[in-house]
Coordinates of C-alpha atoms in Angstrom, one line a residue:
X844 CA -15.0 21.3 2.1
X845 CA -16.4 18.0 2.6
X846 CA -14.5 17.1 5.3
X847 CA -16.2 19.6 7.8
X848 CA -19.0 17.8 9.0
X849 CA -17.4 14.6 9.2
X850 CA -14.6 16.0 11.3
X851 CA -17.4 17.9 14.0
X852 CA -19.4 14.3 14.1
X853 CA -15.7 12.6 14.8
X854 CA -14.8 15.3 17.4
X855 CA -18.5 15.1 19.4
X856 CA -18.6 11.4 19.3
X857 CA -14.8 11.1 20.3
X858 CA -15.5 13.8 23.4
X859 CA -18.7 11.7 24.3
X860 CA -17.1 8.9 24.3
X861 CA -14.1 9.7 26.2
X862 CA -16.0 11.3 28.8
X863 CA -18.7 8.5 28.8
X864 CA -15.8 5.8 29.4
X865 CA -17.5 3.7 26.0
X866 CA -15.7 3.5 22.6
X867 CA -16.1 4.3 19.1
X868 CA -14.3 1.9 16.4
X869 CA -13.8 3.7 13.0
X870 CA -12.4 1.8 9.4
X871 CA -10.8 2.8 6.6
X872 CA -10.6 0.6 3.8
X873 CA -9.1 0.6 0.6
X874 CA -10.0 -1.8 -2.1
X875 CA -7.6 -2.0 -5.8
X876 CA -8.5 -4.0 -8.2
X877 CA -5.5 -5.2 -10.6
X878 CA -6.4 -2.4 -13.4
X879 CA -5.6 0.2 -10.5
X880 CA -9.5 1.4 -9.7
X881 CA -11.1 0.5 -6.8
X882 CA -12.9 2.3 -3.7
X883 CA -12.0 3.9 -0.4
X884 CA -14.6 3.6 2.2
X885 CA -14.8 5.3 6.3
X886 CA -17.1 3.3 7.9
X887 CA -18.0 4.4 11.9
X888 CA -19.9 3.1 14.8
X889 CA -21.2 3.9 17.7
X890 CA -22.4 1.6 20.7
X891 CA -25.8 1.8 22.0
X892 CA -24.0 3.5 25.6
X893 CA -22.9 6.7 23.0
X894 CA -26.5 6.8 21.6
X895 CA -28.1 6.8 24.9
X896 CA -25.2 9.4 26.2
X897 CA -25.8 11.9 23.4
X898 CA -29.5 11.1 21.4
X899 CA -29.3 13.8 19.0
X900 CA -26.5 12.1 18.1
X901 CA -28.3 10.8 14.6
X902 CA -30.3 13.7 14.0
X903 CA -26.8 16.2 14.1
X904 CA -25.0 14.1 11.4
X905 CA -24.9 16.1 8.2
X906 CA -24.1 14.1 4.8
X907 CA -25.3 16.8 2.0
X908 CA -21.8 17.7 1.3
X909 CA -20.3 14.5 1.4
X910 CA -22.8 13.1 -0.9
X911 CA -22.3 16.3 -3.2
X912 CA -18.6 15.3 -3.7
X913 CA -19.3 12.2 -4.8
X914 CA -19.3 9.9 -1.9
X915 CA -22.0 7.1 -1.3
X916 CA -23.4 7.1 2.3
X917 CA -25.0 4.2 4.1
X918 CA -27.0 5.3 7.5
X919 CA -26.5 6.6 9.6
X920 CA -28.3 3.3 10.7
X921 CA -29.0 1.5 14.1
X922 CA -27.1 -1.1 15.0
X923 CA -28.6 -4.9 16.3
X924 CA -27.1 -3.4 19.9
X925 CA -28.9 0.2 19.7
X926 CA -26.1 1.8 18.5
X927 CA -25.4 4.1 14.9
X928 CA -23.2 2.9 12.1
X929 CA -22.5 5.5 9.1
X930 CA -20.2 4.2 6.1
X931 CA -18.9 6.3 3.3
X932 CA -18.0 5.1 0.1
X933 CA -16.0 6.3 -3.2
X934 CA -15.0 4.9 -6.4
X935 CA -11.6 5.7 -7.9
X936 CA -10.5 5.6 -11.6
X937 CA -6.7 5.2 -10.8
X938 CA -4.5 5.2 -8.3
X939 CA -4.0 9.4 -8.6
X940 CA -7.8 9.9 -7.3
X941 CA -7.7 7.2 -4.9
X942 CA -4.4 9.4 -3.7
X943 CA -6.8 12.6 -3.7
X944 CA -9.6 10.8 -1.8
X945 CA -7.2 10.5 0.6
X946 CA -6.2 14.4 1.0
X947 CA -10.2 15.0 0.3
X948 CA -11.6 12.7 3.3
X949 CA -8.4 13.8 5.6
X950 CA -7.4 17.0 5.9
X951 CA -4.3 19.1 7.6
X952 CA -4.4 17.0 11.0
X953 CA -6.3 13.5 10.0
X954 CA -4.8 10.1 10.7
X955 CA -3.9 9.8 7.0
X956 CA -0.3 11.8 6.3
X957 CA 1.2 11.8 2.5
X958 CA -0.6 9.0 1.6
X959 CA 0.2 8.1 -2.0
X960 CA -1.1 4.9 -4.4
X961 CA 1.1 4.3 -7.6
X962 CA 1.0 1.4 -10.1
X963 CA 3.8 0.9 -12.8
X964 CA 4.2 -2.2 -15.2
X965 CA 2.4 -3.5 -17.7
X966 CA -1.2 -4.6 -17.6
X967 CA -0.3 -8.5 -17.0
X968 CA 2.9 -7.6 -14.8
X969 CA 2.0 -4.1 -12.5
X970 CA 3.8 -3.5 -9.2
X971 CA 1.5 -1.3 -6.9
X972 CA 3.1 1.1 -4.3
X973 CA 0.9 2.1 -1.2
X974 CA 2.8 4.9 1.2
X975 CA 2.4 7.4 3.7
X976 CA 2.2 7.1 7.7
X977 CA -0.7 7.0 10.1
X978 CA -0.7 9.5 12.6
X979 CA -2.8 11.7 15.1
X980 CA -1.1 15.0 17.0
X981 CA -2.9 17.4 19.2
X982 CA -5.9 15.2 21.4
X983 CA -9.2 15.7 19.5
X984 CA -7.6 19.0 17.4
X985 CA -7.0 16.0 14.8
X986 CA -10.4 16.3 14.5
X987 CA -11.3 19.5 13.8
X988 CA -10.5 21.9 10.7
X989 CA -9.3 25.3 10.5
X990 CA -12.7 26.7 10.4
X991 CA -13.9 24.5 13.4
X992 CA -10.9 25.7 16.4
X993 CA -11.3 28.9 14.8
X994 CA -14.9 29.5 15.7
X995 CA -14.1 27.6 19.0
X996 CA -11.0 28.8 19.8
X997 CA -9.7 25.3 20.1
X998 CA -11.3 21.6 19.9
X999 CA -14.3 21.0 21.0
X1000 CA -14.6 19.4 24.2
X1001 CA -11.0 19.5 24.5
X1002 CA -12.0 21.7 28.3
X1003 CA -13.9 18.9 29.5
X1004 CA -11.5 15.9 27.8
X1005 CA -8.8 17.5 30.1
X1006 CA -10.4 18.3 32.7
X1007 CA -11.6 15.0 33.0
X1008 CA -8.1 13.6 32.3
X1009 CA -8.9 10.8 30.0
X1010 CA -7.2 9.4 27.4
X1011 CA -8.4 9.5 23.4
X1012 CA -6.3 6.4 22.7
X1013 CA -8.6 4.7 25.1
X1014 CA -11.8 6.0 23.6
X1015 CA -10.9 5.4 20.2
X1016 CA -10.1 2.6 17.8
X1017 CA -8.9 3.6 14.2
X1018 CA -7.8 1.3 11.8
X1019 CA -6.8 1.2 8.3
X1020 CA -6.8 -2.0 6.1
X1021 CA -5.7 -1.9 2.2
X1022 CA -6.9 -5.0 -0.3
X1023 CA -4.2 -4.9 -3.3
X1024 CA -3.9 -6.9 -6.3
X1025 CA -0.7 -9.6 -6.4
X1026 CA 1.5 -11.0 -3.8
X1027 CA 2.7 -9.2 -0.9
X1028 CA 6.3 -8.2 -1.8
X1029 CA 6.9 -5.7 1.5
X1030 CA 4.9 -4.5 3.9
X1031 CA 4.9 -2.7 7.5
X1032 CA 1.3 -4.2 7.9
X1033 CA -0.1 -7.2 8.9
X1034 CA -1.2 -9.2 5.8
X1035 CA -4.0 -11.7 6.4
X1036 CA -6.1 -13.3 3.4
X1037 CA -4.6 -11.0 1.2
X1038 CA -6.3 -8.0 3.5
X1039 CA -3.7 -6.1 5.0
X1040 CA -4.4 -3.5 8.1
X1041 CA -2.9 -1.4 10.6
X1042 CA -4.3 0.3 13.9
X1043 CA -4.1 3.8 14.2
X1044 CA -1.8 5.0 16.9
X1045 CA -3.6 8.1 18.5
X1046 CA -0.8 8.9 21.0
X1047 CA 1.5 10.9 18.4
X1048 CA 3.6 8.1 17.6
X1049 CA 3.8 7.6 13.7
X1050 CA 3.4 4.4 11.8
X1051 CA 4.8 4.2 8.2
X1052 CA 2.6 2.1 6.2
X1053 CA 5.3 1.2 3.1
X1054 CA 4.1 -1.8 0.9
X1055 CA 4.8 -2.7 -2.5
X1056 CA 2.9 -5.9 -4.2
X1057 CA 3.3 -7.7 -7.4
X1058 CA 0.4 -8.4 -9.3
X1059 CA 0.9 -11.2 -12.5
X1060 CA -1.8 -12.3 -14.7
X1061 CA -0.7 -15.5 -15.1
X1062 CA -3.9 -16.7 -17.4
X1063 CA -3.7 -13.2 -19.6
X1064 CA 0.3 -13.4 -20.2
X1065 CA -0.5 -17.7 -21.1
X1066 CA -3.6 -16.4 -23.2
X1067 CA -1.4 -14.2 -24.7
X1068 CA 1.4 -16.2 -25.7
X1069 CA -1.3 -19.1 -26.5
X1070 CA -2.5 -16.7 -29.0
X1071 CA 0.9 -16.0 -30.7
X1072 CA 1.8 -19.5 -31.0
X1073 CA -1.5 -20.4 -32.2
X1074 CA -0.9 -18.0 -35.3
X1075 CA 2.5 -18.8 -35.8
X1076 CA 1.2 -22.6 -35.8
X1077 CA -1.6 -21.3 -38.4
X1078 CA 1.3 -19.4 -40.9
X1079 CA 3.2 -22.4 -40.4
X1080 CA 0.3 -24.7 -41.8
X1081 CA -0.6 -22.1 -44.2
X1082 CA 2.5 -22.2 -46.0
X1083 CA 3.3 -26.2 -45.9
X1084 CA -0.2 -26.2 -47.6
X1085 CA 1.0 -24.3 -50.3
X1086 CA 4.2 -26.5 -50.7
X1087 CA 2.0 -29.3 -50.8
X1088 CA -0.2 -28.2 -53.5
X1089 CA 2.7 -26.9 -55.3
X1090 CA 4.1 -29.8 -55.3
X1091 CA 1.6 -32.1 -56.0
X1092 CA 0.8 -30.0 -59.6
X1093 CA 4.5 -30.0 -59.9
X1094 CA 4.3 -34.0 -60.0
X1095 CA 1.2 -34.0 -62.3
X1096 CA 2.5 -31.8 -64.9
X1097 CA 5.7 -34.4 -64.8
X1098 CA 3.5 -37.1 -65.7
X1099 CA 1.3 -35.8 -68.3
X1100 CA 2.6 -36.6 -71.5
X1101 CA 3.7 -33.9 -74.2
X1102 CA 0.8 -34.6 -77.4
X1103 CA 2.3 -36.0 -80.3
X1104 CA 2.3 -33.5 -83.1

C-alpha cells in the first residue's frame, strides 16, 4: 500500500520532533473545479532544527510507491531555512476518486475519517457536498499501519514520546483546507477567499467538516438562453420573410392584367 512509507516518515519526524521540542506543519489541500475534477495534494515540512536532529532524515524518505500509484512528488527539497519540504500531488476525475484518494493517502487511523465529495445538479447549477470529520486517536499509532505496530509491537518512538512526557498536539500542526466551486452555502470551516480550512485536532477530539456550496454558471445558463432566443428571433424572421414575399407576388399577380383574347 502506498500509504506505508508515508506513514513511517510522519511517525519518525513526529517522534523527532516531539522529543527535539521543534515542530513539523503538514497540508492537505483539496482543489474542485466546477466540472467536479480537481487534485488532492499532502504537502510536509520540516525546520532546519529537525534536519540537524535527525540528518538521514532526506535520505530515509521513500517515494517509489507513492509515485507508482499515481501521485506526483515534489522534493523532498531544502528549505530557504535548512529545512525539507516534500509535497504530493494527485489529479481526480470526479468527486468518487477524489473520495478514494482520500481512503488511499489515509488509512485505518489517519486524520481523514469518512471523508466523502459528491456533486449533484446540472452542469450550469451543481451543488457540491464535502463530509467527514478530522480526527487523530492513539498518540503517534495514528501514524503507523497495521504492518508497521505489528513488526514494532506498537508506534514507533511511542517509549521515548512517553517517557519523555510530551505532547504530539504540541509538535504537530495539521491542517486541511478545501477550494470548491460556488458560494459557500454551509460550512463548519473557516471560509476565506473562497479557501476554506480547518486545523487538525490531534488530542482525540473530532471535528466534523460538513459543507455544502452552490456553484451557478451564470455566463453558460445567459449563453444558453442567448442562444435559444437568438433562434427563436431567427424562425421568427424566417417566417415574416416568407409572408412578405408571399405577399408581395400576391399584390403583383393582382395588378397584372388578364391578356385580352
Amino acid at each position: 500500500m502506498t500509504r506505508t512509507h508515508l506513514v513511517r516518515l510522519l511517525a519518525a519526524v513526529a517522534a523527532t520532533v516531539i522529543l527535539s521540542s521543534c515542530k513539523v506543519e503538514s497540508r492537505i489541500s483539496l482543489q474542485v473545479k466546477p466540472n467536479g475534477t480537481g487534485t488532492i495534494s499532502v504537502v510536509a515540512t520540516a525546520d532546519k532544527a529537525i534536519v540537524d536532529k535527525a540528518p538521514d532524515l532526506k535520505g530515509d524518505i521513500r517515494t517509489d510507491d507513492l509515485v507508482a500509484a499515481g501521485w506526483k512528488i515534489t522534493g523532498p527539497i531544502e528549505t530557504k531555512d535548512g529545512g525539507l519540504t516534500i509535497t504530493m500531488t494527485h489529479s481526480f476525475t470526479g468527486p468518487a476518486e477524489a473520495t478514494a484518494l482520500f481512503t488511499q493517502i489515509n488509512g485505518a487511523r489517519g486524520p481523514l475519517h469518512d471523508m466523502m465529495l459528491s456533486r449533484t445538479g446540472k452542469d450550469t447549477n451543481s451543488t457540491f457536498t464535502l463530509g467527514g470529520r478530522l480526527e487523530v486517536n492513539g498518540g503517534l499509532e495514528a501514524f503507523a499501519d497495521d504492518a508497521t505496530l505489528t513488526l514494532l509491537e506498537g508506534a514507533p518512538y511511542a517509549a521515548e514520546v512517553a517517557a519523555a512526557g510530551l505532547d504530539l498536539g504540541d509538535a504537530i500542526s495539521i491542517e486541511f483546507d478545501a477550494t470548491l466551486p460556488g458560494t459557500v452555502d454551509a460550512t463548519t470551516g473557516q471560509a476565506v477567499d473562497g479557501k476554506i480550512t480547518w486545523r487538525v485536532p490531534t488530542d482525540g477530539s473530532p471535528t466534523d467538516i460538513a459543507t455544502t456550496v452552490t456553484n451557478v454558471d451564470v455566463a453558460s445558463s445567459i449563453s444558453r438562453v442567448a442562444r435559444v432566443l437568438l433562434l427563436g428571433l431567427l424562425a421568427i424572421w424566417v417566417a415574416g420573410s416568407i409572408v412578405l414575399i408571399l405577399m408581395v407576388l400576391n399584390a403583383r399577380n393582382k395588378r397584372t392584367p388578364t391578356p385580352r383574347i
